[in-house]
Amino acid sequence: MGGSRGGSSRGFVGSPMCHCGEFVVVRVAKTVKNKGKQLWGCPNYKRTRNEEFQGCNIFKWRNEDNVDDAGSTIARQRRKINSLEKCVIGYQKREKMLTWMLCFMGFINIILLCILFKSP
């Protein structure tokens, strides 16, 4: 299957490299049956007609990228957001407590200064 070389460095989900050790690229199929359909492929596949090295021939249709991965990515991001929101709430509580402690310490310092300056 021939295709035009794309410039993307994004690869398969979980395995962005082909068997040649390079990032797979987006290609476009030119066959009658699959004309215009995008696929992930080896960047070394059929570089020129005269070269003997044709790459590792790895390919995967782009629309076959695990559709479930989108759902799992969203779920993972929601869990991360919830975790971060809990951290923010914890930090807000800590900030509030530290603010009250600072006010209390300031009040104690004022009282001590008043006592210190009233002494003969």
Short mmCIF file of C-alpha atoms in Angstrom, two decimals:
data_model
loop_
_atom_site.label_atom_id
_atom_site.label_comp_id
_atom_site.label_asym_id
_atom_site.label_seq_id
_atom_site.Cartn_x
_atom_site.Cartn_y
_atom_site.Cartn_z
CA MET A 1 0.00 0.00 0.00
CA GLY A 2 1.47 3.33 -1.01
CA GLY A 3 0.91 6.62 0.72
CA SER A 4 2.19 10.11 1.04
CA ARG A 5 4.48 10.80 3.91
CA GLY A 6 2.99 12.89 6.71
CA GLY A 7 4.81 15.04 9.21
CA SER A 8 3.14 13.94 12.42
CA SER A 9 5.20 12.58 15.29
CA ARG A 10 2.18 11.16 17.11
CA GLY A 11 2.04 7.40 16.96
CA PHE A 12 -0.01 4.45 18.07
CA VAL A 13 -1.60 4.81 21.47
CA GLY A 14 0.90 3.35 23.93
CA SER A 15 3.54 2.59 21.26
CA PRO A 16 4.54 5.64 19.22
CA MET A 17 7.50 3.97 17.57
CA CYS A 18 7.67 1.53 14.70
CA HIS A 19 9.90 -1.53 14.55
CA CYS A 20 12.66 0.60 12.97
CA GLY A 21 12.86 2.63 16.17
CA GLU A 22 11.34 5.77 14.65
CA PHE A 23 8.06 7.53 15.35
CA VAL A 24 5.25 6.42 13.05
CA VAL A 25 3.80 9.08 10.75
CA VAL A 26 0.38 9.75 9.26
CA ARG A 27 0.08 8.59 5.67
CA VAL A 28 -2.78 8.77 3.19
CA ALA A 29 -3.77 5.68 1.23
CA LYS A 30 -3.77 6.02 -2.56
CA THR A 31 -5.40 2.72 -3.52
CA VAL A 32 -8.81 2.78 -5.17
CA LYS A 33 -10.43 0.91 -2.29
CA ASN A 34 -8.96 3.09 0.48
CA LYS A 35 -8.22 6.35 -1.33
CA GLY A 36 -7.79 9.24 1.11
CA LYS A 37 -8.02 7.06 4.20
CA GLN A 38 -5.41 7.99 6.84
CA LEU A 39 -3.12 5.46 8.46
CA TRP A 40 -0.16 5.31 10.81
CA GLY A 41 2.93 3.96 9.09
CA CYS A 42 6.68 3.57 9.19
CA PRO A 43 8.47 6.72 7.99
CA ASN A 44 10.91 4.50 6.07
CA TYR A 45 8.25 2.62 4.07
CA LYS A 46 9.08 2.81 0.34
CA ARG A 47 11.16 5.98 0.48
CA THR A 48 12.04 5.65 -3.19
CA ARG A 49 11.56 2.94 -5.75
CA ASN A 50 15.32 2.29 -6.03
CA GLU A 51 16.00 1.73 -2.33
CA GLU A 52 16.10 -1.84 -1.10
CA PHE A 53 15.23 -0.88 2.48
CA GLN A 54 11.47 -0.54 2.69
CA GLY A 55 11.04 0.01 6.42
CA CYS A 56 9.27 -2.32 8.77
CA ASN A 57 5.92 -2.18 6.92
CA ILE A 58 4.03 -1.43 10.14
CA PHE A 59 0.71 0.31 9.64
CA LYS A 60 -2.61 0.81 11.37
CA TRP A 61 -5.67 2.63 10.09
CA ARG A 62 -5.92 5.93 11.90
CA ASN A 63 -9.63 5.57 12.72
CA GLU A 64 -8.81 2.27 14.45
CA ASP A 65 -6.91 4.09 17.18
CA ASN A 66 -8.56 2.72 20.25
CA VAL A 67 -11.86 4.55 20.45
CA ASP A 68 -12.14 3.37 24.03
CA ASP A 69 -8.97 5.30 24.77
CA ALA A 70 -10.93 8.54 24.40
CA GLY A 71 -13.36 7.41 27.10
CA SER A 72 -10.59 6.19 29.38
CA THR A 73 -8.64 9.41 28.81
CA ILE A 74 -11.68 11.46 29.80
CA ALA A 75 -12.24 9.30 32.88
CA ARG A 76 -8.56 9.59 33.85
CA GLN A 77 -8.68 13.37 33.38
CA ARG A 78 -11.84 13.62 35.50
CA ARG A 79 -10.15 11.65 38.29
CA LYS A 80 -7.14 13.96 38.05
CA ILE A 81 -9.40 17.04 38.17
CA ASN A 82 -11.21 15.66 41.25
CA SER A 83 -7.88 14.93 42.91
CA LEU A 84 -6.59 18.42 42.14
CA GLU A 85 -9.83 20.00 43.41
CA LYS A 86 -9.43 18.09 46.70
CA CYS A 87 -5.85 19.37 46.95
CA VAL A 88 -7.02 22.93 46.33
CA ILE A 89 -9.67 22.60 49.06
CA GLY A 90 -7.02 21.25 51.45
CA TYR A 91 -4.65 24.11 50.64
CA GLN A 92 -7.46 26.66 51.09
CA LYS A 93 -8.24 25.23 54.54
CA ARG A 94 -4.56 25.33 55.44
CA GLU A 95 -4.26 28.92 54.20
CA LYS A 96 -7.28 29.93 56.28
CA MET A 97 -5.83 28.26 59.39
CA LEU A 98 -2.44 29.92 58.87
CA THR A 99 -4.12 33.30 58.37
CA TRP A 100 -5.97 32.91 61.69
CA MET A 101 -2.76 31.82 63.40
CA LEU A 102 -0.95 34.87 62.00
CA CYS A 103 -3.73 37.17 63.25
CA PHE A 104 -3.63 35.50 66.68
CA MET A 105 0.17 35.85 66.89
CA GLY A 106 -0.13 39.50 65.86
CA PHE A 107 -2.72 40.06 68.58
CA ILE A 108 -0.46 38.39 71.18
CA ASN A 109 2.46 40.56 70.05
CA ILE A 110 0.38 43.72 70.45
CA ILE A 111 -0.63 42.66 73.97
CA LEU A 112 2.99 41.89 74.87
CA LEU A 113 4.16 45.25 73.50
CA CYS A 114 1.47 47.06 75.49
CA ILE A 115 2.54 45.24 78.67
CA LEU A 116 6.21 45.92 77.93
CA PHE A 117 5.70 49.68 77.42
CA LYS A 118 3.43 50.08 80.49
CA SER A 119 6.06 48.63 82.82
CA PRO A 120 8.10 51.19 84.82
#
